[in-house]
PDB file of C-alpha atoms in Angstrom:
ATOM      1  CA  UNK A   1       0.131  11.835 -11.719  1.00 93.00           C
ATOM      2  CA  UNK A   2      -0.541  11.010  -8.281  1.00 97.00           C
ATOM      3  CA  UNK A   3      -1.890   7.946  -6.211  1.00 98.00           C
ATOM      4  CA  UNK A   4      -2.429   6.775  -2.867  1.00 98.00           C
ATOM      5  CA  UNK A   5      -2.325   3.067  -2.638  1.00 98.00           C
ATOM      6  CA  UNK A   6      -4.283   1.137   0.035  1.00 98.00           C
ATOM      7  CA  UNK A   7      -2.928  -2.117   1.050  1.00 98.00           C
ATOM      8  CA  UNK A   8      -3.773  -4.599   3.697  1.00 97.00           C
ATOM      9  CA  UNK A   9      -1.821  -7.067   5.904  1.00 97.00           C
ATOM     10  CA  UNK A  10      -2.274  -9.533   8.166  1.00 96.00           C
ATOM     11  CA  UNK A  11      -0.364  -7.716  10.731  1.00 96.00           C
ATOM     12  CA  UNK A  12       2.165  -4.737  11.691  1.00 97.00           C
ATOM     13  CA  UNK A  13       5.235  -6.639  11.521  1.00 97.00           C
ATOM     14  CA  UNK A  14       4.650  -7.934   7.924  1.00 97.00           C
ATOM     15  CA  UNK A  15       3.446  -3.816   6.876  1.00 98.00           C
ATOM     16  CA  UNK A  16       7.100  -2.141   8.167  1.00 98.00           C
ATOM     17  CA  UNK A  17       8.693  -4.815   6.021  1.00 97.00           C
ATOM     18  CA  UNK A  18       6.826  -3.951   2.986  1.00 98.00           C
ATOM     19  CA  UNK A  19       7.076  -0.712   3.913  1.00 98.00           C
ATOM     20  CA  UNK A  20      10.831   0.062   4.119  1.00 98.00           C
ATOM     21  CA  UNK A  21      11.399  -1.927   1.111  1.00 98.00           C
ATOM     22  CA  UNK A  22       9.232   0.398  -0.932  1.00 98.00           C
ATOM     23  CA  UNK A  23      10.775   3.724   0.285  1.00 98.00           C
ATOM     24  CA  UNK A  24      14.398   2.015   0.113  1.00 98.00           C
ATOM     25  CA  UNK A  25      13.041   1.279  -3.398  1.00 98.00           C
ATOM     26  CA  UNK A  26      12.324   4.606  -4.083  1.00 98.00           C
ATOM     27  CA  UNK A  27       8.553   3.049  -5.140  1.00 98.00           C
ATOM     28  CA  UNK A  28       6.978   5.092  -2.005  1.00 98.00           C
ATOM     29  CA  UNK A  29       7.229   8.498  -0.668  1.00 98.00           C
ATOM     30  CA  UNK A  30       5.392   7.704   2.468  1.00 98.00           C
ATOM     31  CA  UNK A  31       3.947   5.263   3.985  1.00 98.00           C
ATOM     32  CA  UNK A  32       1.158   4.995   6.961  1.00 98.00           C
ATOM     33  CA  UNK A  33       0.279   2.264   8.507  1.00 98.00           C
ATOM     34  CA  UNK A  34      -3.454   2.245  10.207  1.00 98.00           C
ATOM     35  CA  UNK A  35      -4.330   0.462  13.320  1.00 94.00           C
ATOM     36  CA  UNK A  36      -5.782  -2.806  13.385  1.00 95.00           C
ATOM     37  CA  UNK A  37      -8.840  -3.277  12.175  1.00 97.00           C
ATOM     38  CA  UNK A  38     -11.291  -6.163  11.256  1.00 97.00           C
ATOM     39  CA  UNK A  39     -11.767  -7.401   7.864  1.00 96.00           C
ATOM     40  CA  UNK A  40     -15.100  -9.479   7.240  1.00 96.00           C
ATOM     41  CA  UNK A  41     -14.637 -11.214   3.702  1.00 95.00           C
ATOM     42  CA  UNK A  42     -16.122 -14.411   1.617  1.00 95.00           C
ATOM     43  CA  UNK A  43     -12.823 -16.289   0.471  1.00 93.00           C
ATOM     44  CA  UNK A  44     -13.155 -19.724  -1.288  1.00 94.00           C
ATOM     45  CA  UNK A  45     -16.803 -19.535  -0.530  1.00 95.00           C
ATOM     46  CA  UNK A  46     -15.963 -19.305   3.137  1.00 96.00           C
ATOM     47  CA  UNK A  47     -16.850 -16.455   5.829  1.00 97.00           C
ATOM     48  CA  UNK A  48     -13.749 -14.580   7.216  1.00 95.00           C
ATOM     49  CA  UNK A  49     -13.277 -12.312  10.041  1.00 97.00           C
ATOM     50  CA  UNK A  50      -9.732 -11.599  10.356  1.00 96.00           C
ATOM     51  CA  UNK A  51      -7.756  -8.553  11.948  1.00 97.00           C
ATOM     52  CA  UNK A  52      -5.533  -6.594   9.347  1.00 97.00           C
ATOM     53  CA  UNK A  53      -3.526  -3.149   9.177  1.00 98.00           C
ATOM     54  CA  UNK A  54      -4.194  -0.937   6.537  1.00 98.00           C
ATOM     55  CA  UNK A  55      -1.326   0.949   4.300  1.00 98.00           C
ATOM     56  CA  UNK A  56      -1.722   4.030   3.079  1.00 98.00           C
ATOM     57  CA  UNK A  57       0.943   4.529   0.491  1.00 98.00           C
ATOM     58  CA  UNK A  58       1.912   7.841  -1.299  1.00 98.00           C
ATOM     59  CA  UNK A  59       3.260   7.541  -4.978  1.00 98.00           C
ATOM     60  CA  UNK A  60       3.491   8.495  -8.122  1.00 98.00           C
ATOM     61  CA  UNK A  61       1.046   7.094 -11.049  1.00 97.00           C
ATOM     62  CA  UNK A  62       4.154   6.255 -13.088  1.00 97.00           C
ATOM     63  CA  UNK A  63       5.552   3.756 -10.120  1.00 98.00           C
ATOM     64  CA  UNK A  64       1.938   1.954  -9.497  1.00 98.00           C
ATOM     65  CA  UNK A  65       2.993  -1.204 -11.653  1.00 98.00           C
ATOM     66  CA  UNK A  66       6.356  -1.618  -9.984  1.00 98.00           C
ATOM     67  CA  UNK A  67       5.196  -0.631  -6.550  1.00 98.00           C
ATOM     68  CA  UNK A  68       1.666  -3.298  -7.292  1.00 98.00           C
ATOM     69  CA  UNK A  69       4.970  -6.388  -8.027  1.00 97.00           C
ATOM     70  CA  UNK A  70       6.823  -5.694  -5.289  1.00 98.00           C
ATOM     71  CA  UNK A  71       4.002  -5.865  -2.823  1.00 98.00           C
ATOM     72  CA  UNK A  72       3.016  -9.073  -4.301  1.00 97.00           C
ATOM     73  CA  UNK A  73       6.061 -10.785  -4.190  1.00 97.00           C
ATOM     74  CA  UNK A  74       7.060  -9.644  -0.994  1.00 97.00           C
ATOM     75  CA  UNK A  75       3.329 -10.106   0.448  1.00 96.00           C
ATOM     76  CA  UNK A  76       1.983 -13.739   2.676  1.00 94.00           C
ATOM     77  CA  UNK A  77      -1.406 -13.114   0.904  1.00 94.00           C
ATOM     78  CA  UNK A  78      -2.333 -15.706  -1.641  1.00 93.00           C
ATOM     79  CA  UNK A  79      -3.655 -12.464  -3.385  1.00 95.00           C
ATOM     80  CA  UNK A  80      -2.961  -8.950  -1.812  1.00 95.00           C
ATOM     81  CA  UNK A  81      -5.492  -5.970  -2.046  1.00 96.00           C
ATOM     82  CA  UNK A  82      -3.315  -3.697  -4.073  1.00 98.00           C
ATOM     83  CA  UNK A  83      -6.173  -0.501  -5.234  1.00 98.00           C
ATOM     84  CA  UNK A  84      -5.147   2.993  -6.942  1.00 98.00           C
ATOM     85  CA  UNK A  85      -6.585   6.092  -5.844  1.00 98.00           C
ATOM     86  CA  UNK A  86      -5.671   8.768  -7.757  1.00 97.00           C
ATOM     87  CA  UNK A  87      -4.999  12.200  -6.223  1.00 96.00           C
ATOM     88  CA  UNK A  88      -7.031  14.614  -8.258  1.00 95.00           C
ATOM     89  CA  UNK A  89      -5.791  17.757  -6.022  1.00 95.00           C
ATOM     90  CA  UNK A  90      -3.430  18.139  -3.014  1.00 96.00           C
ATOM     91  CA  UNK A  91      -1.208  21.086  -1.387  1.00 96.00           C
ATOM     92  CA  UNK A  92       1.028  21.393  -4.141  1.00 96.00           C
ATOM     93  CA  UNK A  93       3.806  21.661  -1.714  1.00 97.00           C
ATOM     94  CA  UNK A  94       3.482  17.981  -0.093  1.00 97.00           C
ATOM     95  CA  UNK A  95       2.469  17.096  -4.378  1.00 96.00           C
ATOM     96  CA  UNK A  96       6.144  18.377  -5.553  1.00 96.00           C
ATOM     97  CA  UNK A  97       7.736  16.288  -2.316  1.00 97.00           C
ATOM     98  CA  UNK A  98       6.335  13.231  -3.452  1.00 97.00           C
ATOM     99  CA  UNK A  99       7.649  13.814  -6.853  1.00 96.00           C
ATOM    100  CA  UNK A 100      11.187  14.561  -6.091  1.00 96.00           C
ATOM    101  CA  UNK A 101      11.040  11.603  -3.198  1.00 95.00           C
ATOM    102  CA  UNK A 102      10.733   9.148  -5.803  1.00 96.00           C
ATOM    103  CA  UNK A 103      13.307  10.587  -8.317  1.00 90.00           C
TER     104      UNK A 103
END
C-alpha cells in the first residue's frame, strides 16, 4: 500500500523542481533529497562517473504509475532511475499521514 521511491538527478536544482511538482500534484507526501553523491555507471558502453542527488520519495502504491510519468516527463535524463520499494511496516502514525497527504 506503501512505497518509497528512489530517484536520481543530475543535481539539486533539477530535484526541488521535481519535487514540488509531485507534492503540488498530490503524487508525493514527502520528499528528501540526499546530498551529492557519485554515481559510477556503464552507459552506451561507456564508463561514467558523474555526481547526482538522490530522492527519497514517500507515496502510496496506488500513485507509483502516475508519480513514475511525471518524473519522466519532467526529468533531463534520457532514462530516469524511477525503483519501488515497498513499505512492508512503518509507525502507523507517519503510514495514515501519507495516506490522507495524497487524498
Amino acid at each position: 500500500m506503501y512505497q518509497v521511491v528512489l530517484v536520481t538527478f543530475p543535481h539539486k536544482e533539477a530535484a526541488l523542481v521535481v519535487a514540488k511538482t509531485l507534492i503540488n500534484e498530490k503524487l508525493a507526501a514527502c520528499i528528501n533529497i540526499l546530498p551529492e553523491m557519485q554515481a559510477i555507471y556503464s552507459w552506451k558502453d561507456e564508463l561514467k562517473v558523474d555526481n547526482e542527488v538522490q530522492m527519497v520519495i514517500k507515496t502510496l502504491t496506488s500513485k507509483f504509475e502516475m508519480l513514475s510519468e511525471r518524473v519522466s516527463q519532467l526529468h533531463s535524463y534520457e532514462i530516469a532511475e524511477i525503483i519501488a520499494l515497498d513499505i512492508q511496516q512503518g509507525n502507523s502514525p507517519y503510514l495514515n499521514w501519507i495516506k490522507e497527504s495524497l487524498s
